[in-house]
Coordinates of C-alpha atoms in Angstrom, one line a residue:
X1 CA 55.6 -77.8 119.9
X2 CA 51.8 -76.2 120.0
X3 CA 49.1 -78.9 119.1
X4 CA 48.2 -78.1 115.6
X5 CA 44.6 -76.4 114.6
X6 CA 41.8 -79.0 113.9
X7 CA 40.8 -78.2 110.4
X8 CA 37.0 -79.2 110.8
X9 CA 36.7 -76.3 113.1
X10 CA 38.8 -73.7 111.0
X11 CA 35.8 -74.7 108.1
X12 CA 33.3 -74.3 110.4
X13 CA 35.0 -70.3 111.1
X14 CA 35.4 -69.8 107.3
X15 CA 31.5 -70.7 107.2
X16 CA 30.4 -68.7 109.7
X17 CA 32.4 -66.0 108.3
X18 CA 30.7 -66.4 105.0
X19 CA 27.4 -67.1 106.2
X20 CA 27.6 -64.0 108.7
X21 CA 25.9 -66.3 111.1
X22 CA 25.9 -69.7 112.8
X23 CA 22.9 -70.8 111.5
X24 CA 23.8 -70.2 108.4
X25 CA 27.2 -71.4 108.4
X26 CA 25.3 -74.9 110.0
X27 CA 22.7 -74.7 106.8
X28 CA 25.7 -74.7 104.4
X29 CA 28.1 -77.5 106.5
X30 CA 24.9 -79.8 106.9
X31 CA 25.6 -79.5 110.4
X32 CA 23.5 -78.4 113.3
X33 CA 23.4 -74.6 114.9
X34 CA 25.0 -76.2 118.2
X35 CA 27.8 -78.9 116.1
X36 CA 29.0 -75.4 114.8
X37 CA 28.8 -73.8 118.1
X38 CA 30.9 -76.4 119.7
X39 CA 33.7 -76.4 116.9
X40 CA 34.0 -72.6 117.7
X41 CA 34.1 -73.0 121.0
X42 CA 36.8 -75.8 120.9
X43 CA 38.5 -73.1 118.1
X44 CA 38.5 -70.7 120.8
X45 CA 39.8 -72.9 123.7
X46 CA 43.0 -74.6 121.3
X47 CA 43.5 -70.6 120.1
X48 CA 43.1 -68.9 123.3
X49 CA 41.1 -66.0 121.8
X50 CA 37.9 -64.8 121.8
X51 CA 36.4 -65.7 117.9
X52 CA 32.9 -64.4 118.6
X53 CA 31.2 -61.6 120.0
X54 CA 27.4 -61.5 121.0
X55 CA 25.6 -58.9 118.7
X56 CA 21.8 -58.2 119.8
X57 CA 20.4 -61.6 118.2
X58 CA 23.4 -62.6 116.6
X59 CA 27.3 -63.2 116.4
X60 CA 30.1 -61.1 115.1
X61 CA 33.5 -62.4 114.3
X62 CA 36.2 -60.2 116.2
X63 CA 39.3 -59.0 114.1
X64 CA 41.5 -62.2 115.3
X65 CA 38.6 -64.5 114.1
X66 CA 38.6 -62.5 110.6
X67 CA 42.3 -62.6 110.3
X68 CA 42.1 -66.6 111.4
X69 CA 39.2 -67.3 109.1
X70 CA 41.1 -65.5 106.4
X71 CA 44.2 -68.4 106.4
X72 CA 41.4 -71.0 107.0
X73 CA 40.5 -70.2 103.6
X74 CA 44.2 -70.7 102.1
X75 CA 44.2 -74.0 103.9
X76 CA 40.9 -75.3 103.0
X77 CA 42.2 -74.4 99.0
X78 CA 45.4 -76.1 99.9
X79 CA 43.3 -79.4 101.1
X80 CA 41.2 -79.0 97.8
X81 CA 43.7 -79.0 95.6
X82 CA 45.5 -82.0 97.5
X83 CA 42.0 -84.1 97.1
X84 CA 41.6 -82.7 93.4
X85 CA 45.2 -84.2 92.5
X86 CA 43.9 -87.6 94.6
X87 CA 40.6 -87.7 92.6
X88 CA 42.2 -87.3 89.5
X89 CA 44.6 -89.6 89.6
X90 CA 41.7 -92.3 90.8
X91 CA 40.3 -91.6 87.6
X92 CA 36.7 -91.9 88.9
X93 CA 34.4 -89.2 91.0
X94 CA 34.7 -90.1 94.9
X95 CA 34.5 -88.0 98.3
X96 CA 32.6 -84.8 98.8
X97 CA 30.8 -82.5 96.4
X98 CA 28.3 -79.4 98.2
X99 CA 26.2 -78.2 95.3
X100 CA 24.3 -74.9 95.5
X101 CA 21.6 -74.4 93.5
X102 CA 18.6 -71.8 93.5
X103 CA 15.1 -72.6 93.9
X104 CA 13.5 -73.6 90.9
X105 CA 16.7 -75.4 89.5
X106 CA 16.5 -77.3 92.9
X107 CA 13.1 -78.4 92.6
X108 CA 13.0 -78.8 88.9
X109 CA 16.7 -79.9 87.7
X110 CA 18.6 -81.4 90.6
X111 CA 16.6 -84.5 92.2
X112 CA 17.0 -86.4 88.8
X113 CA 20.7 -85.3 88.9
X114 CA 21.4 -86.5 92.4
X115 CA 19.6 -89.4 91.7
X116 CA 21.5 -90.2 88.5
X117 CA 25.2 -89.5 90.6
X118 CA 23.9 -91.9 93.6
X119 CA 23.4 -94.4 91.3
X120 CA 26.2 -93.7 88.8
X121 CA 28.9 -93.1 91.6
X122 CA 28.8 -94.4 94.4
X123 CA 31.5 -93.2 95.9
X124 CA 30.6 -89.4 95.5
X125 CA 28.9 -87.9 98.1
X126 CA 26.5 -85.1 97.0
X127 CA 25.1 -82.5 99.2
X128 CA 22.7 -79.8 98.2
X129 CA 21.7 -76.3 99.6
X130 CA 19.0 -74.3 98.2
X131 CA 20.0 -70.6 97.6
X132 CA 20.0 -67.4 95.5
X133 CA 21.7 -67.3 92.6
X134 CA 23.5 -64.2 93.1
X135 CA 25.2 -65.7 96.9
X136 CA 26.4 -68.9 95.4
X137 CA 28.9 -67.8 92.7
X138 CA 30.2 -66.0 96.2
X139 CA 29.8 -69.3 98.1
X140 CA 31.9 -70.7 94.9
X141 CA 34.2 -68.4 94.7
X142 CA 35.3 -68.5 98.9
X143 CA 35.6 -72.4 99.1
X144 CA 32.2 -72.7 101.1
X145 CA 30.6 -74.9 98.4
X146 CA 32.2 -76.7 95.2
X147 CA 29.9 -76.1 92.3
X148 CA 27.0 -74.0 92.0
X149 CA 23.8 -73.9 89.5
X150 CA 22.5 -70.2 89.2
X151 CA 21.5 -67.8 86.2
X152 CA 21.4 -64.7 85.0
X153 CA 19.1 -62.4 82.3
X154 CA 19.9 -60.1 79.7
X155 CA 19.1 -57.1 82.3
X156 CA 21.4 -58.5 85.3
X157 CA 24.1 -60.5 83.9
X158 CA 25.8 -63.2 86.8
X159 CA 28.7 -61.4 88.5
X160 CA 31.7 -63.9 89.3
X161 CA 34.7 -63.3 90.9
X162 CA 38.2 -64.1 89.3
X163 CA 39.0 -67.9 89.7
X164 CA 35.8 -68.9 89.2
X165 CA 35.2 -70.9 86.1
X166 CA 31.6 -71.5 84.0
X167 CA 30.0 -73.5 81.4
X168 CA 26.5 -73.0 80.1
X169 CA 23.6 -75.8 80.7
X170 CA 21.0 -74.6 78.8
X171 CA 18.5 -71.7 78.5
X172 CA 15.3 -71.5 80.4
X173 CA 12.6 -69.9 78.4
X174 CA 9.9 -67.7 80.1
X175 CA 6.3 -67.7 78.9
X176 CA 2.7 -65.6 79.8
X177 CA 0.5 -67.4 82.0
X178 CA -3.1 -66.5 81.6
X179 CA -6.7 -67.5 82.8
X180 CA -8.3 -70.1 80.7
X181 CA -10.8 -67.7 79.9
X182 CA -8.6 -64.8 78.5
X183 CA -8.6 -63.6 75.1
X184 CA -5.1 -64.2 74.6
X185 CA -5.6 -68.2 75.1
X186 CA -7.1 -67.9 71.3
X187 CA -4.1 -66.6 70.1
X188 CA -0.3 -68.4 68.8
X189 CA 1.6 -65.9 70.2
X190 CA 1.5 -62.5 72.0
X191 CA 3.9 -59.5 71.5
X192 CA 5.0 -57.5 74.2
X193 CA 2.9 -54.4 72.5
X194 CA -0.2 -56.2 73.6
X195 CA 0.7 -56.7 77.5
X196 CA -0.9 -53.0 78.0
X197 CA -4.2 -53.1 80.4
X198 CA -3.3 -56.4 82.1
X199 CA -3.3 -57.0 85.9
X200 CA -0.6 -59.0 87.0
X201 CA 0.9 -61.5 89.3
X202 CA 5.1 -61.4 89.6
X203 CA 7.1 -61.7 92.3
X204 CA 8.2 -58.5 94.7
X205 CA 10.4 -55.7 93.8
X206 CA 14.5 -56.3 93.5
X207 CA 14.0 -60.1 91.9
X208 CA 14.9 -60.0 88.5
X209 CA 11.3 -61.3 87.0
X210 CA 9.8 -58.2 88.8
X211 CA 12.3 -55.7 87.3
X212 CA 12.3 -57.5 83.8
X213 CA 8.3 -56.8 84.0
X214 CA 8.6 -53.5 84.8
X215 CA 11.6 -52.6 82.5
X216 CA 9.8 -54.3 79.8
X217 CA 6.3 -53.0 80.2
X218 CA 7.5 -49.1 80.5
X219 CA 9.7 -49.9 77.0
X220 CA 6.8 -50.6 75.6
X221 CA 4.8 -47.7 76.9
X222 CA 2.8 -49.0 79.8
X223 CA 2.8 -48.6 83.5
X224 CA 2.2 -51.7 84.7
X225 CA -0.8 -52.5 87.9
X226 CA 0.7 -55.1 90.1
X227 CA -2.2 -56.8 91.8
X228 CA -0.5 -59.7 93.3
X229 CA 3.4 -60.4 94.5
X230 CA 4.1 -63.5 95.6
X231 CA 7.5 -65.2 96.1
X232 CA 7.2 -68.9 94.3
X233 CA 6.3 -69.6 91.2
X234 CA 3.6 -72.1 92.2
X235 CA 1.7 -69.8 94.1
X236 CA 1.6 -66.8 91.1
X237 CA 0.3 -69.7 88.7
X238 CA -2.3 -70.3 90.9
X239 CA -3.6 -67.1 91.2
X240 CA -3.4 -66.7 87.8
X241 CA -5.7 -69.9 87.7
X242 CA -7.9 -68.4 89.8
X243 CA -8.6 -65.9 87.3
X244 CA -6.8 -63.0 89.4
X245 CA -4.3 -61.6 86.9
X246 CA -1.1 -62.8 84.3
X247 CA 2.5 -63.6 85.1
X248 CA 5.8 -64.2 83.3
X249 CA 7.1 -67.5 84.1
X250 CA 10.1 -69.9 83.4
X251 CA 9.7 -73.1 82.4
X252 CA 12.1 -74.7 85.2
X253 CA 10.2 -75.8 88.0
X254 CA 7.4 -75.1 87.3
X255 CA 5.5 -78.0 86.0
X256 CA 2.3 -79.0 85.4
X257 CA -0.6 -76.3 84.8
X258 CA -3.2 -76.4 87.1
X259 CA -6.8 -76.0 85.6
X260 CA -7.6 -73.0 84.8
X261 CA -4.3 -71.7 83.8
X262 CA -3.1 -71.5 80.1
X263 CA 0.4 -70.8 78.7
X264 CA 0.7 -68.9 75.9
X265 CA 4.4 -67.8 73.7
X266 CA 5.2 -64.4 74.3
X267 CA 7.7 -62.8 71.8
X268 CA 10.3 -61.9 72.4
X269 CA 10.8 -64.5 75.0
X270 CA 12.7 -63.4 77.9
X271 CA 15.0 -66.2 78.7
X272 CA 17.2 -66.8 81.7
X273 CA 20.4 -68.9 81.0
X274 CA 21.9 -71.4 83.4
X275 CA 25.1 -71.6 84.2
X276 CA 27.1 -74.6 86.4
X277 CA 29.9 -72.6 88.1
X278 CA 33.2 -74.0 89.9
X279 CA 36.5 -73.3 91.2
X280 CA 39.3 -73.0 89.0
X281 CA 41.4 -74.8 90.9
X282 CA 38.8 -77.9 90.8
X283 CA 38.1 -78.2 87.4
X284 CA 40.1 -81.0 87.0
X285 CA 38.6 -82.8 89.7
X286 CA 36.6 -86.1 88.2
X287 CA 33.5 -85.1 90.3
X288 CA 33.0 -81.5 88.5
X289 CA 33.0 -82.6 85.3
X290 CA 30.4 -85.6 85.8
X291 CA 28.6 -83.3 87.7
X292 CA 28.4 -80.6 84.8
X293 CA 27.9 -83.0 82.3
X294 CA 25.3 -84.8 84.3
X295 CA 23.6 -81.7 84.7
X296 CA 23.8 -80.9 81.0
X297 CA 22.3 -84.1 80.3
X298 CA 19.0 -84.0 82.2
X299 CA 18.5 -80.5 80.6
X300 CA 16.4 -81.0 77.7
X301 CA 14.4 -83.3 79.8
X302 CA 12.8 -80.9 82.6
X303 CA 13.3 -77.2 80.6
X304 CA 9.7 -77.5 79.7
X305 CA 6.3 -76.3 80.9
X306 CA 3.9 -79.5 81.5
X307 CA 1.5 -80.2 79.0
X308 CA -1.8 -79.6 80.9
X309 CA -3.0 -75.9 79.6
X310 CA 0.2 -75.4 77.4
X311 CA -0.3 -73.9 74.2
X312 CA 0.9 -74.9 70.9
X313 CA 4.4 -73.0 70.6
X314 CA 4.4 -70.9 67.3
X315 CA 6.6 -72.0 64.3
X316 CA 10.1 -71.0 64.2
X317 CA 10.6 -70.5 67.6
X318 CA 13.4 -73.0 68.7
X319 CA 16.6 -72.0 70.8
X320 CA 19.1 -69.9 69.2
X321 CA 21.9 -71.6 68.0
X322 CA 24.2 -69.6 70.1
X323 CA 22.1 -70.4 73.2
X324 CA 22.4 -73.8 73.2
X325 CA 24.0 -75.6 76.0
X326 CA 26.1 -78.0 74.2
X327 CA 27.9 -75.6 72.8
X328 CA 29.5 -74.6 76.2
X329 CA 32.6 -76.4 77.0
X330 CA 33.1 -78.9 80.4
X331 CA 35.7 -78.3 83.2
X332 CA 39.1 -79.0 81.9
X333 CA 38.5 -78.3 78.5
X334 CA 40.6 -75.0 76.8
X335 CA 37.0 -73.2 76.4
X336 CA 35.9 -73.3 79.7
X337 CA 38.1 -70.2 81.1
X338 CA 37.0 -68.0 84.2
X339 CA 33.9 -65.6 84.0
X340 CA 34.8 -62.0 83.5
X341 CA 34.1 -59.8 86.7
X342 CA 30.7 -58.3 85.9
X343 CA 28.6 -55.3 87.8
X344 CA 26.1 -57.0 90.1
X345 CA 22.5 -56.4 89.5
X346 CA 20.5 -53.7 90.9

C-alpha cells in the first residue's frame, strides 16, 4: 500500500493555488514563504511530480498540481464538515477559525471582536488576514478562509459564489469631510447639488469610493477635479485637514478627526453595508455563529465618526429600517440562505 498524502501539505497547494503565489498562500496559512516551500517540496517528493514551475519572479502550478489541488479542495470540505459535526455536537466554539476582513473593518471592527472571542472562548483560535473585499467572498467560497467581513455599495453589489451563505452586520454611513474653514462647516446638511466647484481628495480609480464620486458628481452635472488620490482613509482626512480639498468617507475606521477637519451630513448618504459571509457547509458550526453574532454586537459601538470636528447630524436621519443589521438572520437560521451570484464590479 502507497503512504497516504499528508494533508497539511495538500492545504498548503490549495493555498498556493488560490493565492497564485507562495507568498501569498504563506500570508493566508500564517505560515512563512519557506514552511510553504518545504510542504511543496515534500508534496512533490511523496507525489513524484513536479507541482511547480519557475515563472520569471514567480511560481506556476503545472496541470498535475492543478488537478491535485483541485481534490485537495474536496478533502479539505470533507475534513470541515467532519470538525463542523465535532463542534457542534460539543456544543461550544473550539479549534480554528481564519477570518478575512478588509481594511477599515480590520482596523475599526475586528480587534474588539477578537478580543471579546479570546476572552469569551478560549478554546477558539482566531486568525485574521487583512484583504479586499471583493477576494475574500472567493477565499470563502474555495475553503481558504472560514468566514469573511467585506461590503458592497448600491453601484457594485458583493458577488458570491453558490454555497456561500450571508447575513447583514450593519450599514456603514459615508459623510463629506471638509476644512474647518469651509463654508459648508456652517451648514446641517449638504445635498449632492451643492458638491459642484470643489477640489477633492478620494482614493484612485477602480475602488468603489472613487467611482461612487465620479458616478455621483457627473449625475448631478459636474466634472469632478481630483487633486489628491490617496489609498487610506487616514491619509485623505489629513489632507483634507490641511486645507487641500474634500472627501467622502465612511464612518468605519476612521476615527477621530484631526484638527482642522470637519464632518458634515451629506444627503443622500452613500452607505456601504457589511456583510459576514461563510460556507454553507459551516453554518452550523458553533464558531460561525458566535463569530457573526459577536460581530453584530460590537456594531453599533465603532460605526461612528469620533466626535472631535463632527457635526451635529440633521433631524430625521437614522438608519432605514430595512438596513438595519438586526434584522438579518444568524448561521443556521431558515433566513440566512446563500447569496445569489451577482455581476462583479467594474
Amino acid at each position: 500500500m502507497g503512504r497516504m498524502l499528508d494533508l497539511s501539505r495538500l492545504r498548503a497547494l490549495h493555498a498556493v493555488s488560490v493565492h497564485g503565489s507562495v507568498a501569498g498562500a504563506a500570508a493566508a496559512l500564517g505560515y512563512t514563504p519557506s514552511a510553504v516551500s518545504q510542504q511543496i517540496a515534500k508534496l512533490e517528493r511523496e507525489t513524484r511530480t513536479t507541482l511547480l514551475e519557475r515563472r520569471g519572479r514567480g511560481v506556476a502550478l503545472t496541470e498535475e498540481a492543478r488537478h491535485l489541488a483541485d481534490t485537495a479542495q474536496e478533502l479539505l470540505a470533507i475534513v470541515e464538515r467532519a470538525e463542523t459535526t465535532l463542534e457542534e455536537r460539543r456544543g461550544q466554539p473550539s479549534g480554528l477559525l481564519r477570518v478575512a476582513a478588509f481594511a477599515s473593518a480590520a482596523r475599526g471592527l475586528l480587534p474588539g471582536v477578537l478580543a471579546d472571542l479570546a476572552r469569551r472562548h478560549p478554546a477558539l483560535d482566531v486568525r485574521l488576514t487583512e484583504v479586499d473585499p471583493h477576494l475574500s467572498v472567493d477565499l470563502v467560497a474555495r475553503g481558504v478562509t472560514d468566514l469573511a467581513v467585506a461590503h458592497d455599495w448600491d453601484i457594485a453589489p458583493l458577488p458570491a459564489p453558490e454555497g456561500v451563505e450571508q447575513a447583514v452586520i450593519g450599514d456603514d454611513r459615508c459623510e463629506l469631510v471638509v476644512p474647518g474653514s469651509h463654508p459648508f462647516t456652517t451648514r446641517r446638511v449638504i445635498r449632492r447639488a451643492d458638491l459642484g466647484g470643489q477640489r477633492w481628495v478620494c482614493q484612485p480609480p477602480g475602488r468603489v469610493c472613487h467611482d461612487w464620486l465620479m458616478r455621483t458628481l457627473r449625475t448631478a452635472g459636474f466634472e469632478p477635479d481630483i487633486a489628491h488620490v490617496a489609498e487610506e482613509n487616514h491619509t485623505i482626512v489629513a489632507l483634507v485637514a490641511a486645507g487641500l480639498g474634500v472627501a467622502v468617507v465612511p464612518r468605519l475606521g476612521t476615527g477621530p478627526l484631526p484638527p482642522g477637519a470637519v464632518a458634515v451630513p451629506l444627503e443622500p448618504a452613500p452607505v456601504r453595508r457589511l456583510y459576514a459571509l461563510w460556507r454553507a457547509g459551516a453554518a452550523r458550526r458553533p464558531a460561525i455563529t458566535e463569530a457573526v453574532r459577536t460581530l453584530r454586537e460590537h456594531w453599533p459601538s465603532v460605526s461612528g465618526l469620533g466626535e472631535v470636528g463632527h457635526a451635529s447630524p440633521p433631524p430625521g436621519t437614522a438608519p432605514r429600517r430595512d438596513r438595519l443589521a438586526h434584522e438579518a438572520p444568524l448561521p443556521g437560521d431558515p433566513a440566512s440562505v446563500p447569496r445569489p451570484a451577482g455581476p462583479a464590479p467594474q
